Each structure stands twice: as structure tokens, then as C-alpha cells.
Short mmCIF file of C-alpha atoms and ligand atoms in Angstrom, two decimals:
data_model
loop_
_atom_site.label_atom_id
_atom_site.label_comp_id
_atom_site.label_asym_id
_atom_site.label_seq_id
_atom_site.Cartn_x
_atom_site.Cartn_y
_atom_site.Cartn_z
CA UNK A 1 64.66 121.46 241.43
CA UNK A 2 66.96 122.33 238.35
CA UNK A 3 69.71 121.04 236.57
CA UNK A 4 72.29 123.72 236.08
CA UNK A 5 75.38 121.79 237.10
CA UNK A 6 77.62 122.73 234.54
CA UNK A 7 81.60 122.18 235.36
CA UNK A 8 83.28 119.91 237.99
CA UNK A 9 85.99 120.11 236.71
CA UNK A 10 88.64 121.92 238.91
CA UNK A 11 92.24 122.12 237.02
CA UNK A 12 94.91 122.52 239.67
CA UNK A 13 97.52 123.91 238.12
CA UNK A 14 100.10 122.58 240.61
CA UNK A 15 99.55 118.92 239.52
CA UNK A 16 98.93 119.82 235.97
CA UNK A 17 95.70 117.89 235.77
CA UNK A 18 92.22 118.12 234.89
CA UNK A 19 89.51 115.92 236.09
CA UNK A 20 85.77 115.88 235.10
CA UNK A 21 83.35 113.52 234.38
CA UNK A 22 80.87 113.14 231.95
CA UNK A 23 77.78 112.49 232.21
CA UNK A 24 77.77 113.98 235.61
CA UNK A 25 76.66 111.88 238.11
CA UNK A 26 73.47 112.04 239.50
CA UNK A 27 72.36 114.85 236.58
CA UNK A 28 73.43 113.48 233.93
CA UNK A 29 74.62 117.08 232.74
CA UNK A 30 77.35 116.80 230.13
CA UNK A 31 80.78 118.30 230.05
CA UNK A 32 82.02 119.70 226.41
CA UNK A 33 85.49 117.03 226.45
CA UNK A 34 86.77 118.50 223.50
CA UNK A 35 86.48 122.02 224.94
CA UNK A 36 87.96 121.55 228.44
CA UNK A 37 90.89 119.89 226.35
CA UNK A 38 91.51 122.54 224.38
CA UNK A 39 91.39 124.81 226.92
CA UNK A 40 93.73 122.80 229.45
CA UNK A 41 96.10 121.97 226.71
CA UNK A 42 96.50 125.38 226.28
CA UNK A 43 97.91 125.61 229.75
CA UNK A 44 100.00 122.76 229.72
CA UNK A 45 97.56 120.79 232.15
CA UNK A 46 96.56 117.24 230.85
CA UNK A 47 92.82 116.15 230.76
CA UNK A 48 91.18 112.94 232.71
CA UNK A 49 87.82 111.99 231.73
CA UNK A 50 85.20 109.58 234.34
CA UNK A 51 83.36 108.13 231.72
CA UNK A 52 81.48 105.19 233.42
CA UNK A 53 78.11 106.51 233.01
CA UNK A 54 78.52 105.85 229.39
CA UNK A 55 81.47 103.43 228.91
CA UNK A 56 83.75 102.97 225.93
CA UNK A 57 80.82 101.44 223.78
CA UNK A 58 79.06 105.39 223.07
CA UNK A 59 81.86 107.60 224.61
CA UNK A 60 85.84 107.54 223.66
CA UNK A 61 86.78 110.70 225.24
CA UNK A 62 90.69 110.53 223.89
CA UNK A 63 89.35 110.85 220.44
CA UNK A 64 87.76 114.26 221.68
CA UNK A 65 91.70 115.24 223.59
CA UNK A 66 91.41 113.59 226.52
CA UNK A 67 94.52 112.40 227.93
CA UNK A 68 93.27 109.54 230.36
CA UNK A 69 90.14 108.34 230.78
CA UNK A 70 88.71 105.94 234.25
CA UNK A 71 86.23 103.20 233.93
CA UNK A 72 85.16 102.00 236.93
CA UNK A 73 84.74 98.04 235.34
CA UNK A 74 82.18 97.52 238.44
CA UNK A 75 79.51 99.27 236.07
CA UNK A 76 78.72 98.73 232.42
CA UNK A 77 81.60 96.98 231.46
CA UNK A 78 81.06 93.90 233.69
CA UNK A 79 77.09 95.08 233.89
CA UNK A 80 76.58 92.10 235.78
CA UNK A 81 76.73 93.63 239.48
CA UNK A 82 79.30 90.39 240.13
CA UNK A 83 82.61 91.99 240.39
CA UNK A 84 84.43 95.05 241.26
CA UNK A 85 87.32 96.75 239.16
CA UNK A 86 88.64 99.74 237.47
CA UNK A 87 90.71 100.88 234.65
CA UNK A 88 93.08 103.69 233.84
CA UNK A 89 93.70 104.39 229.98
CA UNK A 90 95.78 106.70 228.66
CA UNK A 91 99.78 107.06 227.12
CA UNK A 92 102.35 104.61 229.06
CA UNK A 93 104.72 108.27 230.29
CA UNK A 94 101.35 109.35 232.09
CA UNK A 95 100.02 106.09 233.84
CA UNK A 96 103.92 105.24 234.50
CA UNK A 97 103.60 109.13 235.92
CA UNK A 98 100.06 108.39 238.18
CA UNK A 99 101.57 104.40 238.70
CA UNK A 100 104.93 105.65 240.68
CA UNK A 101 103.60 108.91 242.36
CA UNK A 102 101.18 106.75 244.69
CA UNK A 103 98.47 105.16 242.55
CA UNK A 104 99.29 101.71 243.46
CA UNK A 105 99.32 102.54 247.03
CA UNK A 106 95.52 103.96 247.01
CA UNK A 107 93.67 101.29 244.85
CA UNK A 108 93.45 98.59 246.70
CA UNK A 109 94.01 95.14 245.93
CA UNK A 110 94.71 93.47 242.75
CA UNK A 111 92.49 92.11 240.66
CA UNK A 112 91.89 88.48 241.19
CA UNK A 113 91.69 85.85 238.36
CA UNK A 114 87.87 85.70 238.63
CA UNK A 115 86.91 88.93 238.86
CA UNK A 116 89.37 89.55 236.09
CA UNK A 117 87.42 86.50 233.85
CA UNK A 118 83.76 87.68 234.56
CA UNK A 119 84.75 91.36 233.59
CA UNK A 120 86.49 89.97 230.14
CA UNK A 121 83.26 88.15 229.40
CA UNK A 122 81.03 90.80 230.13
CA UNK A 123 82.66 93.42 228.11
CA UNK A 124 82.19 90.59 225.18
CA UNK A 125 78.49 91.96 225.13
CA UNK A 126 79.36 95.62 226.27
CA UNK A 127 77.82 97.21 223.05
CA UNK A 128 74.70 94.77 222.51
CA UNK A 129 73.79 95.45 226.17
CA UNK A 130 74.60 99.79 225.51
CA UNK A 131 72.08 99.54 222.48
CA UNK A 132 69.37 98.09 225.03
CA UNK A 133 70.10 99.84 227.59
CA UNK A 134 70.07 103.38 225.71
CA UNK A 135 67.17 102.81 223.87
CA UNK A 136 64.90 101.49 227.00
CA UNK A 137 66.18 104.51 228.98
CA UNK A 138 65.05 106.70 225.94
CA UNK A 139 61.83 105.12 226.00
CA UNK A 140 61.48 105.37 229.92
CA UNK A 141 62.94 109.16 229.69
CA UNK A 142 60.00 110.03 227.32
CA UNK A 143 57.19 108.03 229.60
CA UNK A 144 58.73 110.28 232.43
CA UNK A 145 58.77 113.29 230.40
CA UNK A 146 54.48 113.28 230.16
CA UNK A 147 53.78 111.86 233.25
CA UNK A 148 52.13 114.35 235.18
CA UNK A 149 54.13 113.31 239.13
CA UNK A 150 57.13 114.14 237.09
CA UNK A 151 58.79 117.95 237.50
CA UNK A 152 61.16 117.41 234.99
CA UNK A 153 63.45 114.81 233.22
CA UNK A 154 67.32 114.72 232.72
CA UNK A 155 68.50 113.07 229.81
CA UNK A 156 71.20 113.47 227.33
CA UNK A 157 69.35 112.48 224.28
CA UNK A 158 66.17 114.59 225.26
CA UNK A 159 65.57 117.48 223.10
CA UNK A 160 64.55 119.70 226.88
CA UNK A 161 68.59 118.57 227.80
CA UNK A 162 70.46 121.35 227.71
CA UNK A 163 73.40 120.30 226.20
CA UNK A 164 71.62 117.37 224.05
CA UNK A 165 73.96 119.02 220.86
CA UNK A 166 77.26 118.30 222.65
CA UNK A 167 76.17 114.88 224.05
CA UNK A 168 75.30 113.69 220.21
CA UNK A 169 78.71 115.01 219.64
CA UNK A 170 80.67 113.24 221.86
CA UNK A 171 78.17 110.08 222.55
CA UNK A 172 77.01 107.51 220.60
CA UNK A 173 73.65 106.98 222.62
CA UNK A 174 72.34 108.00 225.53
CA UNK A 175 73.80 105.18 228.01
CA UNK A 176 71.19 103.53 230.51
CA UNK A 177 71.49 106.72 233.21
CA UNK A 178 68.51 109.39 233.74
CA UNK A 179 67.69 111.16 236.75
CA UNK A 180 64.01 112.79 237.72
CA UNK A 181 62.28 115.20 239.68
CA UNK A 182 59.20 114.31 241.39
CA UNK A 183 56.56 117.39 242.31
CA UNK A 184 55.83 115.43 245.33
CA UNK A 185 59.12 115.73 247.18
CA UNK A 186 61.08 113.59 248.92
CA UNK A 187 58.84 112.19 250.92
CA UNK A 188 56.91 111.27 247.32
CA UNK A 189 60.32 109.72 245.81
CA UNK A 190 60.44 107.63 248.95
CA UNK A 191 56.34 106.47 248.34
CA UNK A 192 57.78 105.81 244.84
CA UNK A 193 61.01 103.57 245.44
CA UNK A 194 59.39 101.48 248.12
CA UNK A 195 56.18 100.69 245.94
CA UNK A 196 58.36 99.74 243.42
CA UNK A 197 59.23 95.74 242.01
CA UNK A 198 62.51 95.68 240.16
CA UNK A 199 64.63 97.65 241.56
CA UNK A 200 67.50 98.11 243.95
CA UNK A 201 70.65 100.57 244.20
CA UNK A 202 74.29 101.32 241.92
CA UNK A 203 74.63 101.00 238.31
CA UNK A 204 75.72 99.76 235.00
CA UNK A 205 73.79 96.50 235.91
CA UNK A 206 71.59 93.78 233.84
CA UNK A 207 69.07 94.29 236.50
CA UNK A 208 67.11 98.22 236.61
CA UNK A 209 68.57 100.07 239.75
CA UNK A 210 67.55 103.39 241.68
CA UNK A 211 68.92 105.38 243.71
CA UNK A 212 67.52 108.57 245.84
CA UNK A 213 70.54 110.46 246.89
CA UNK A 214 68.28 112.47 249.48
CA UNK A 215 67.96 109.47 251.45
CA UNK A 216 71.70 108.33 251.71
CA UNK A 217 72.75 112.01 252.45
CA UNK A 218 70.22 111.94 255.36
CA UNK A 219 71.85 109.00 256.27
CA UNK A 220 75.10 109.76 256.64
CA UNK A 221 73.80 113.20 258.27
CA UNK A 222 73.60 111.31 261.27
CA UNK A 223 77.02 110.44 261.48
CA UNK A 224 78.31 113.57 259.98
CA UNK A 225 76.68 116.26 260.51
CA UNK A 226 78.23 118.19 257.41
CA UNK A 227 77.21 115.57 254.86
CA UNK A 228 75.16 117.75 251.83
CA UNK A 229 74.13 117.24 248.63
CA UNK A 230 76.31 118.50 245.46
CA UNK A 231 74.85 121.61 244.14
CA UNK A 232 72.06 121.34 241.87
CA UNK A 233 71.01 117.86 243.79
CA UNK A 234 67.09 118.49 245.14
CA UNK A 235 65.72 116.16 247.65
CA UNK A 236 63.29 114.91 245.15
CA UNK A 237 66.13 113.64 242.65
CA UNK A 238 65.83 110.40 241.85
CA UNK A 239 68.77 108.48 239.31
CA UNK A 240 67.54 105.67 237.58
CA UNK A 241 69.84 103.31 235.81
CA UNK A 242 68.04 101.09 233.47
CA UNK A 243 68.47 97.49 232.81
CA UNK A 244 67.99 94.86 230.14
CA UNK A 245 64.67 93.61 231.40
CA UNK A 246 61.52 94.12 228.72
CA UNK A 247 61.13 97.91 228.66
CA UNK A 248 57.68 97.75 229.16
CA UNK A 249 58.05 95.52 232.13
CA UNK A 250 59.87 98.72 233.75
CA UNK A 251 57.43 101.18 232.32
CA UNK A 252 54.64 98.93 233.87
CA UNK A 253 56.65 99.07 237.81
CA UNK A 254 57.65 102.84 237.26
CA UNK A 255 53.56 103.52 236.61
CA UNK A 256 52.20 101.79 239.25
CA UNK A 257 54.79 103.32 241.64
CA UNK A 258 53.67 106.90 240.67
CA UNK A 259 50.32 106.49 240.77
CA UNK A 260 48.66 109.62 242.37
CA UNK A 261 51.88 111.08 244.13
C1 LIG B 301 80.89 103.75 240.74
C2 LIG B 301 81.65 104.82 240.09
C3 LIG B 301 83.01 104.98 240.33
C4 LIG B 301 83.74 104.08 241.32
O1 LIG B 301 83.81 102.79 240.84
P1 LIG B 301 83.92 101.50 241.80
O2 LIG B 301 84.23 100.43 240.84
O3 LIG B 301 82.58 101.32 242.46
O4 LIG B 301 85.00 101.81 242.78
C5 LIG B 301 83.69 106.01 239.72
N1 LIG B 301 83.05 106.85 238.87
C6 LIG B 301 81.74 106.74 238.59
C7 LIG B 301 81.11 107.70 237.64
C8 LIG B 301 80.99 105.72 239.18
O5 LIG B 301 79.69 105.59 238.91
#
């Protein structure tokens, strides 16, 4: 499997606006912000950034010329897997712009008071829990790395990512999300994930969460028979978002799991 996914981006010049999203999810490949804004803004077309994977505590893409930026306030920013949300930042013409051309009419519901409340308290700890969960992910990204049912390792603080120089550039730390390639298959990833103890699937969570995107594809397969994988995605890919729990405590799990695949 490889991990060339470079650009999702897709300006359309007809709406004047770019979206991409970095780091890419599953991969974990990273998108140069400060390049696709200089490029766009030399077209007139303005610049949104996802950047959940990494939320505002490692990534700010408007200081690298974004012009809006999307949090979904499910993940990291909440991180408690309690509530669901969203956010929109950018200037007040723009989100006036996005609010009266048909954004309120395509989000859903409004926020309500407690969903609101347990998203304000968990972006108290935002950066305390991004510390943790960068630096257990680095530490599970380089167990990973040498382990020998492992065909390779994306992570944007790894010095085998490709575009490691542009992620220190525009990130802080590494954020909790890796993704890894098992020589075994997907028939090994599946061994793996049901051996395992801690974990279940999403993101941005206090709890370690995986997620084998071969598995959901096939599932949807059967209702729709032209469900596929994005580009780049191997059946073996597995996306691992890791929690606050003792780092070796996940190490420990992760071992056992891949034991003789
Ligand atoms: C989950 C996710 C979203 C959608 O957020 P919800 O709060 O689940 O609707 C958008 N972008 C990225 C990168 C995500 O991981």
C-alpha cells in the first residue's frame, strides 16, 4: 500500500473557494496551507481549511492564509466522545456570505445548551490533552515503525513522512492521528482489531479508537454497489487515533494484537 495522496483540494472557480484538509484523513498526508493560499489568492478564490485532525491547539491555519477554517467540535475539542458540534471560523463578510447562501439550511439543528456546556469545558483542557495525545501517538508511531507485521507507518512527525518539513511548519505536534499498513492484509487488520482491548471507532476521543476503512467500505458495498475507497486507501489501512490512557497500556494491547500476523 502507499501513501501518495497529495492534494484534495479541488478549487472551483465558479464559487471562488478552496477546500482541503489537513492532515488528510485516513493518511494523514499533509497539505502545504500556506502554499495553496498563495496560490488561490492569486486567483481571487478564498481558502477553507478541515483542520480537526489536529485542532486549534498545534494547527491555526489563518495564520498560514487561510480564510476559514472547520472544526468539527465532535473530535478533539470536546475529546470526550459526549457531544456533537461544529464550528466555522473565519472574517464576519465570509461566514455572513456561507450563513445566507444556504449554510443554515444544511447543518442541522442548533446546538443545545448541554452539548454547548460539555464542549466549553472540554476545550478548557484542549492543549494538555494535544500534548498527551501527540506524544503517545509518537511513541506508538515509532513501536509501529519496527514492528515487523507492520508495512509501513504514516505519521506527520516521522522522519519516513514525506512531508514531515511542512507539517513542523504548520503544526505544533503531531496530533493523536496515525494510520498503518499491515503485510498481512485485510483479513490480518481484521485478526488485529478484534483481538484487540481498548478500542472502538471515530476520533479525537479520551478513549484510543480504530478504525479499518476496508471494512466499512465493504459494508456499504452491499448497499451500494459503487462504494470505493479514496485513492491511496489499501485494504490493509488501518487509522488509529490515540487516547489519553498510559501509553504503554496501548503499546501493551497493540502487541498482543499483532502477534504473529
Ligand atoms: C468527523 C469529521 C468531520 C465531521 O464532523 P462531525 O462533527 O462528526 O459532523 C469533518 N471533518 C473531519 C476531518 C472529521 O474527522
Amino acid at each position: 500500500m502507499t501513501f501518495r495522496i497529495r492534494a484534495i483540494s479541488t478549487p472551483r472557480s465558479r464559487r471562488k473557494r478552496a477546500w482541503s484538509i489537513s492532515p488528510v484523513n485516513p493518511l494523514s498526508a499533509i497539505l502545504d496551507i500556506a502554499a495553496i493560499a498563495e496560490r488561490a489568492h492569486a486567483h481571487g478564490v478564498k481558502v477553507a481549511v478541515d483542520s480537526t485532525f489536529a485542532s486549534p491547539a498545534l494547527q491555526r491555519p489563518i495564520e498560514h492564509g487561510a480564510d476559514i477554517v472547520l472544526h468539527s467540535l465532535t473530535k478533539y475539542i470536546n475529546g470526550h466522545g459526549n457531544a456533537l458540534g461544529g464550528a466555522l471560523l473565519g472574517d464576519a463578510e465570509t461566514l455572513h456570505t456561507l450563513h445566507e447562501t444556504g449554510l443554515r439550511y444544511i447543518t442541522g439543528a442548533t446546538l443545545s445548551p448541554h452539548s454547548a456546556f460539555l464542549i466549553l469545558r472540554g476545550l478548557k483542557t484542549l492543549s494538555l490533552r494535544m500534548e498527551r495525545h501527540s506524544a503517545s501517538a509518537l511513541t506508538i508511531a515509532h513501536m509501529l515503525e519496527a514492528h515487523p507485521a507492520v508495512a509501513c507507518v504514516s505519521y506527520p512527525f516521522l522522519d519516513s513522512h514525506p512531508d514531515q518539513a511542512i507539517a513542523r511548519r504548520q503544526m505544533t505536534q503531531g496530533s493523536g492521528m496515525l494510520a498503518f499498513g499491515l503485510h498481512a492484509g485485510f483479513d490480518g487488520a481484521r485478526t488485529m482489531l478484534n483481538r484487540l482491548q481498548l478500542l472502538a471507532v471515530s476520533l479525537g476521543d479520551t478513549d484510543t479508537l480504530i478504525y479499518l476503512p476496508a471494512s466499512i467500505t465493504r459494508a456499504r458495498q452491499s448497499i451500494r454497489k459503487d462504494a470505493h475507497m479514496v485513492l491511496g486507501v489499501g485494504e490493509d489501512l488501518v487509522r488509529l487515533s490515540v487516547g489519553l490512557e498510559d501509553v504503554s497500556d496501548i503499546i501493551a494491547d497493540l502487541r498482543q494484537a499483532l502477534q504473529n500476523l
